[in-house]
PDB file of C-alpha atoms in Angstrom:
ATOM      1  CA  MET S   1      18.489 -35.323 -46.271  1.00  0.00           C
ATOM      2  CA  LYS S   2      15.487 -37.590 -46.967  1.00  0.00           C
ATOM      3  CA  LEU S   3      13.286 -36.273 -49.560  1.00  0.00           C
ATOM      4  CA  ARG S   4      10.121 -36.182 -46.801  1.00  0.00           C
ATOM      5  CA  ALA S   5      11.531 -33.351 -45.439  1.00  0.00           C
ATOM      6  CA  LEU S   6      11.237 -30.455 -48.709  1.00  0.00           C
ATOM      7  CA  ALA S   7       7.584 -32.372 -50.477  1.00  0.00           C
ATOM      8  CA  HIS S   8       4.980 -35.083 -49.282  1.00  0.00           C
ATOM      9  CA  ALA S   9       3.365 -37.589 -52.407  1.00  0.00           C
ATOM     10  CA  ARG S  10      -0.137 -38.814 -53.585  1.00  0.00           C
ATOM     11  CA  THR S  11      -0.163 -42.153 -55.392  1.00  0.00           C
ATOM     12  CA  GLY S  12      -2.862 -43.305 -57.648  1.00  0.00           C
ATOM     13  CA  ASP S  13      -3.113 -46.124 -60.419  1.00  0.00           C
ATOM     14  CA  LYS S  14      -4.051 -47.668 -63.512  1.00  0.00           C
ATOM     15  CA  GLY S  15      -3.570 -50.989 -64.695  1.00  0.00           C
ATOM     16  CA  ASN S  16       0.477 -52.516 -63.714  1.00  0.00           C
ATOM     17  CA  THR S  17       1.584 -48.468 -63.774  1.00  0.00           C
ATOM     18  CA  SER S  18       1.374 -46.391 -60.875  1.00  0.00           C
ATOM     19  CA  ASN S  19       1.417 -42.322 -60.290  1.00  0.00           C
ATOM     20  CA  ILE S  20       4.143 -40.626 -57.847  1.00  0.00           C
ATOM     21  CA  ALA S  21       2.997 -36.614 -57.622  1.00  0.00           C
ATOM     22  CA  LEU S  22       5.350 -35.148 -55.417  1.00  0.00           C
ATOM     23  CA  ILE S  23       4.363 -31.482 -54.417  1.00  0.00           C
ATOM     24  CA  ALA S  24       7.157 -29.460 -52.342  1.00  0.00           C
ATOM     25  CA  TYR S  25       5.920 -27.601 -48.573  1.00  0.00           C
ATOM     26  CA  ASP S  26       7.624 -24.993 -49.747  1.00  0.00           C
ATOM     27  CA  ALA S  27       7.578 -23.176 -53.374  1.00  0.00           C
ATOM     28  CA  ALA S  28      11.235 -21.852 -52.737  1.00  0.00           C
ATOM     29  CA  ASP S  29      12.397 -25.881 -52.850  1.00  0.00           C
ATOM     30  CA  TYR S  30      10.794 -26.744 -56.028  1.00  0.00           C
ATOM     31  CA  GLU S  31      14.426 -25.971 -57.919  1.00  0.00           C
ATOM     32  CA  HIS S  32      15.959 -28.034 -55.497  1.00  0.00           C
ATOM     33  CA  LEU S  33      13.635 -30.602 -55.592  1.00  0.00           C
ATOM     34  CA  ALA S  34      13.849 -30.331 -59.940  1.00  0.00           C
ATOM     35  CA  ALA S  35      17.627 -30.553 -59.767  1.00  0.00           C
ATOM     36  CA  HIS S  36      17.287 -33.775 -57.489  1.00  0.00           C
ATOM     37  CA  VAL S  37      14.841 -35.723 -58.574  1.00  0.00           C
ATOM     38  CA  THR S  38      15.198 -36.510 -61.735  1.00  0.00           C
ATOM     39  CA  ALA S  39      13.372 -39.814 -64.124  1.00  0.00           C
ATOM     40  CA  GLU S  40      16.982 -41.468 -63.593  1.00  0.00           C
ATOM     41  CA  ARG S  41      17.191 -41.829 -59.849  1.00  0.00           C
ATOM     42  CA  VAL S  42      13.550 -43.439 -59.432  1.00  0.00           C
ATOM     43  CA  ARG S  43      14.006 -45.431 -61.725  1.00  0.00           C
ATOM     44  CA  ALA S  44      17.391 -46.535 -59.684  1.00  0.00           C
ATOM     45  CA  HIS S  45      14.892 -46.125 -56.986  1.00  0.00           C
ATOM     46  CA  PHE S  46      12.830 -48.213 -57.395  1.00  0.00           C
ATOM     47  CA  ARG S  47      14.770 -51.035 -58.803  1.00  0.00           C
ATOM     48  CA  GLY S  48      13.633 -54.181 -58.204  1.00  0.00           C
ATOM     49  CA  ILE S  49       9.762 -52.827 -58.185  1.00  0.00           C
ATOM     50  CA  VAL S  50       9.733 -50.922 -61.799  1.00  0.00           C
ATOM     51  CA  ALA S  51      10.411 -52.812 -64.841  1.00  0.00           C
ATOM     52  CA  GLY S  52       8.935 -50.546 -67.440  1.00  0.00           C
ATOM     53  CA  ASP S  53       9.994 -46.989 -68.045  1.00  0.00           C
ATOM     54  CA  VAL S  54      10.543 -43.650 -65.726  1.00  0.00           C
ATOM     55  CA  THR S  55       8.180 -39.899 -67.071  1.00  0.00           C
ATOM     56  CA  ARG S  56       8.435 -37.300 -65.136  1.00  0.00           C
ATOM     57  CA  TYR S  57       6.567 -34.289 -66.151  1.00  0.00           C
ATOM     58  CA  ALA S  58       7.611 -31.459 -64.219  1.00  0.00           C
ATOM     59  CA  LEU S  59       5.023 -28.301 -62.663  1.00  0.00           C
ATOM     60  CA  PRO S  60       6.711 -26.210 -61.537  1.00  0.00           C
ATOM     61  CA  LYS S  61       3.266 -23.607 -61.188  1.00  0.00           C
ATOM     62  CA  LEU S  62       2.241 -25.529 -58.712  1.00  0.00           C
ATOM     63  CA  GLY S  63       5.398 -27.047 -57.485  1.00  0.00           C
ATOM     64  CA  ALA S  64       4.978 -30.218 -57.940  1.00  0.00           C
ATOM     65  CA  LEU S  65       6.695 -33.579 -59.745  1.00  0.00           C
ATOM     66  CA  ASN S  66       4.889 -36.691 -61.301  1.00  0.00           C
ATOM     67  CA  PHE S  67       6.510 -39.336 -61.514  1.00  0.00           C
ATOM     68  CA  VAL S  68       4.464 -42.003 -64.047  1.00  0.00           C
ATOM     69  CA  LEU S  69       6.141 -45.870 -63.378  1.00  0.00           C
ATOM     70  CA  THR S  70       5.484 -48.500 -66.320  1.00  0.00           C
ATOM     71  CA  GLY S  71       5.111 -51.740 -65.513  1.00  0.00           C
ATOM     72  CA  ALA S  72       5.870 -51.029 -61.827  1.00  0.00           C
ATOM     73  CA  LEU S  73       2.472 -52.553 -60.621  1.00  0.00           C
ATOM     74  CA  GLY S  74       3.412 -57.367 -60.630  1.00  0.00           C
ATOM     75  CA  GLY S  75       0.924 -56.732 -63.170  1.00  0.00           C
ATOM     76  CA  GLY S  76      -2.290 -55.143 -62.311  1.00  0.00           C
ATOM     77  CA  VAL S  77      -4.567 -55.022 -59.154  1.00  0.00           C
ATOM     78  CA  THR S  78      -6.078 -58.090 -60.310  1.00  0.00           C
ATOM     79  CA  ARG S  79      -3.161 -60.306 -61.791  1.00  0.00           C
ATOM     80  CA  SER S  80      -0.892 -59.271 -58.356  1.00  0.00           C
ATOM     81  CA  LEU S  81       0.700 -61.102 -55.502  1.00  0.00           C
ATOM     82  CA  ALA S  82       2.199 -57.821 -53.844  1.00  0.00           C
ATOM     83  CA  LEU S  83       0.358 -57.360 -50.649  1.00  0.00           C
ATOM     84  CA  ASP S  84       0.039 -53.731 -52.194  1.00  0.00           C
ATOM     85  CA  ALA S  85      -0.943 -54.418 -55.721  1.00  0.00           C
ATOM     86  CA  HIS S  86      -2.298 -50.527 -55.294  1.00  0.00           C
ATOM     87  CA  GLY S  87       1.004 -49.281 -55.273  1.00  0.00           C
ATOM     88  CA  LYS S  88      -0.075 -46.732 -52.346  1.00  0.00           C
ATOM     89  CA  GLY S  89       2.960 -47.931 -50.867  1.00  0.00           C
ATOM     90  CA  LEU S  90       5.461 -46.150 -53.343  1.00  0.00           C
ATOM     91  CA  GLY S  91       4.422 -42.781 -52.784  1.00  0.00           C
ATOM     92  CA  SER S  92       6.228 -42.798 -48.825  1.00  0.00           C
ATOM     93  CA  ALA S  93       9.319 -45.399 -50.120  1.00  0.00           C
ATOM     94  CA  LEU S  94       9.779 -42.269 -52.892  1.00  0.00           C
ATOM     95  CA  LEU S  95       9.689 -40.104 -49.777  1.00  0.00           C
ATOM     96  CA  ASP S  96      12.907 -42.318 -48.272  1.00  0.00           C
ATOM     97  CA  LEU S  97      15.050 -41.167 -51.511  1.00  0.00           C
ATOM     98  CA  ASP S  98      18.204 -38.835 -49.882  1.00  0.00           C
ATOM     99  CA  ILE S  99      18.672 -35.852 -51.650  1.00  0.00           C
ATOM    100  CA  PRO S 100      21.720 -33.555 -51.151  1.00  0.00           C
ATOM    101  CA  ASP S 101      20.685 -30.319 -48.477  1.00  0.00           C
ATOM    102  CA  ARG S 102      19.907 -27.770 -49.553  1.00  0.00           C
ATOM    103  CA  PRO S 103      21.920 -24.761 -47.551  1.00  0.00           C
ATOM    104  CA  GLU S 104      19.239 -23.837 -44.794  1.00  0.00           C
ATOM    105  CA  ALA S 105      18.185 -27.259 -43.953  1.00  0.00           C
ATOM    106  CA  GLY S 106      17.463 -28.027 -40.773  1.00  0.00           C
ATOM    107  CA  ARG S 107      13.774 -26.365 -41.793  1.00  0.00           C
ATOM    108  CA  ALA S 108      10.913 -28.373 -40.509  1.00  0.00           C
ATOM    109  CA  PRO S 109       7.464 -29.490 -42.581  1.00  0.00           C
ATOM    110  CA  PRO S 110       5.050 -27.385 -42.034  1.00  0.00           C
ATOM    111  CA  ARG S 111       2.115 -29.392 -40.633  1.00  0.00           C
TER     112      ARG S 111
END
């Protein structure tokens, strides 16, 4: 299943660092996300884009994971030649990550 079935994302930037918050639609899905969306998986998903470290911060009371991707924005907004110099599209790209289905998969995300 695609990550977007269980979560949404918000993205920010500072210099050459991108910050992606991954928030579960349903708090009951947090443990599944935490088990399958690791810093290593995110780094592999963004290979060729992220030149530095990927650090994951767990926020279980919010049902969220926060990822800090260093060296992800081609030098930063004022130096990057990328069309998405702020990296806002990285959140959407992360939601395309494949994760194992949950036993009760098939639920539609809330609208």
